[in-house]
C-alpha cells in the first residue's frame, strides 16, 4: 500500500468511527485506539502535505482563527415558526391548513431542539459552508467552527443530491455543559447560564480550536434545494440519516390533531430523559407538494407550527438566603430551598441574582416561593406565594458586610451587584484570583488545579500569584493528596509558565474588565507592563475598543502599591512582562485607525494570513465596504459589486503587494 492509500484508509476508518460514536452513539473502538489512529494520520499528513484534504478527520481539531465572520445571503431563506400554546391553537392551525388543501393531510411531529439554528450547504457530498440563521435572509459564515463538530459529516455517504442545504440546530447536551461549568467553577470563572446561549455563543468564537473542545452536537430536521427528488418530510429525515447526518428518531407520523396531541403529551413528560434541551414540538405537513401549496407568510411557513412546552414550576419553602463571594468580590445571594422535584431533578438552591431582584419580588426567608426551570440549569424564583407568608415574616435586609471577611460592602452607581472591596484580604477573592491566574487561557499551569490553590492559600503557603514562583518542593509535598510525582509536576508547571507570552500574563493578572481580547489589545499597544502602568485614563481610551470603564479599572490596578510590588516580584521571577522581540518584529501600530476590506483570492498569502497581518499591525478588518473603509485589498476575482461600491465611495483599491509596501 502506498502512502496515499494508507492515508485514505486511515481517513475512512476514522470517519466511520466518528460516525459510530457521534451520530449513532455506538462507539466501536476505544478512545485510545481512535487517538492513536488519528495521530498516525496526522503524522502522515504532516510528512506529505501534497495529500492534504480540508475534509480529513484531522481537521476536526480546529485551529483556524476568524476575526470577522463574513455575512452571507442564504440561498433559501430561513423562516421562523409560528407558536401555539394550546390544543385550541393547534385545532385552529389544522382548520387553516384544511381550508387550503383538498384531501387527506398527514403530519410529522418532531421535537423542537433548543439551541442555535444552522444551515449547512453540501456540494458533491462535502460540506461547502455553514451559515447561522442571522435575520433569516443572511447570516454569518461559521464554517470553520462547524467543521469541528463531530456529528457534522464532512463527507456524505450514499446517493445524496449534488447540492442542497440542510438545516438543523446546534445544541450542547446537558452532560457536556455541566462538565464545562465544573471546569469553569474550578478555575474561578462564572459558570455559563444555560446550554442554549452557550451553544450559540460557541458558533461565534474566533478560535475554532476552542469550539472543537466544546461537546456540541448538530441535530438536523430539514432539507432544502432544487430537484431533490423527495416527496415527504418524513422521507427527508430518513434520507438525511442515510447520508450520515444525526437525525433524532423521535419523529413520528400523525393523521390527526388528536394523534399530534398524544405525541405532545408523551414528550412533555419524557423530554426530561433526553440528553439535550427541547422547548416544544414542531408539527409539519408531511407531503412536500402540500407544503408548497400552503407556502409562507412573511415570517413563517404555513405548513408548520411549533407547540411550546410550558416551563415547569413547583412551589417550595425558602429556608435561608446565603451569600457567596466571587473572585472579583461580587456578592451573589443564593436561596436555599426545601428540596423539591422539578423537571426530573432535585432542586435545593436557586439564584437570586442581586439585591434588586430580592426587593422587587419581596422575597423573604420562610416564604413559600414558586421555582421555575426554563432553559437555565440553575432554577430561578419567579414569585412568592403571599397567601402562605407567615404572620411574623420580616422583609429581607441585604447584608452590609462581607460574609467571608466582614468588610463593609460597596455598590457602585448603576451596578446591580454588591462588592467586597477587601481586594487583598478576602480569602475567596485571593483564591479566585490565583485560580484565574493558573487557568488554561491564562498561565495554563500544568499540574496545579483549583483545589490545590485553595489548599495552598489556606495553609498560608501563598497569598498572591507571585508567591507561586517561590514555592518549594518540601512545602508542597506535605499537602493533602500530594505525592512526589505530582509535586514535581506542579513545580515544573510553574517553571514552564515563565515562558507564557505577555498578552496572556496580562490577562492572568485578573484586572477587572480586562478579558482575553482586551489584554491582547493592551499588550500589542503598550508592549510592556511598565509602559501600561504609566498610562493615564486619557491615554488608555485612545486605544481602539478601550472605554472608560476598562481604562479606570486598569489605572486603579496599577495605582495600588500591593499590585506594584507583586508585579516587581513577578518580574524578578522571570515572568514575561513585555512582548518578545520576535513578536515585536511582526507587530506594529502602523495601521492604527485604518479599516480594511479584503476581497478575492491572493497569490502570496492566504486570506487569513492577510487578515492577521492587518490586525497584528493595529488595523481593523471589516467584511463590508462603507465610508469608514480606508483601503480595499483586492485579489483575483474580486466581487464586482464590491468593486463598484469601492469606486462609488472613492476608497483606494490596492493589491496585496501594495499592502506589503504599506507595512514595510
Ligand atoms: P422560533 O425561533 O421560536 O421562531 O423557532 C424556530 C426555530 O426552531 C427554527 O429556526 C429552528 O432553529 C428551531 N427548531 C428546532 N427544532 C426544529 C424542528 N424539529 N423543526 C423545525 N425547526 C426547529
Ligand atoms: Zn470579603
XYZ file of C-alpha atoms and ligand atoms in Angstrom, residues 402 405 420 426, ligand 2:
5
model
C -18.812 40.550 53.539
C -14.097 38.830 55.858
C -16.479 43.286 48.895
C -10.711 38.434 51.463
Zn -14.666 39.975 51.827
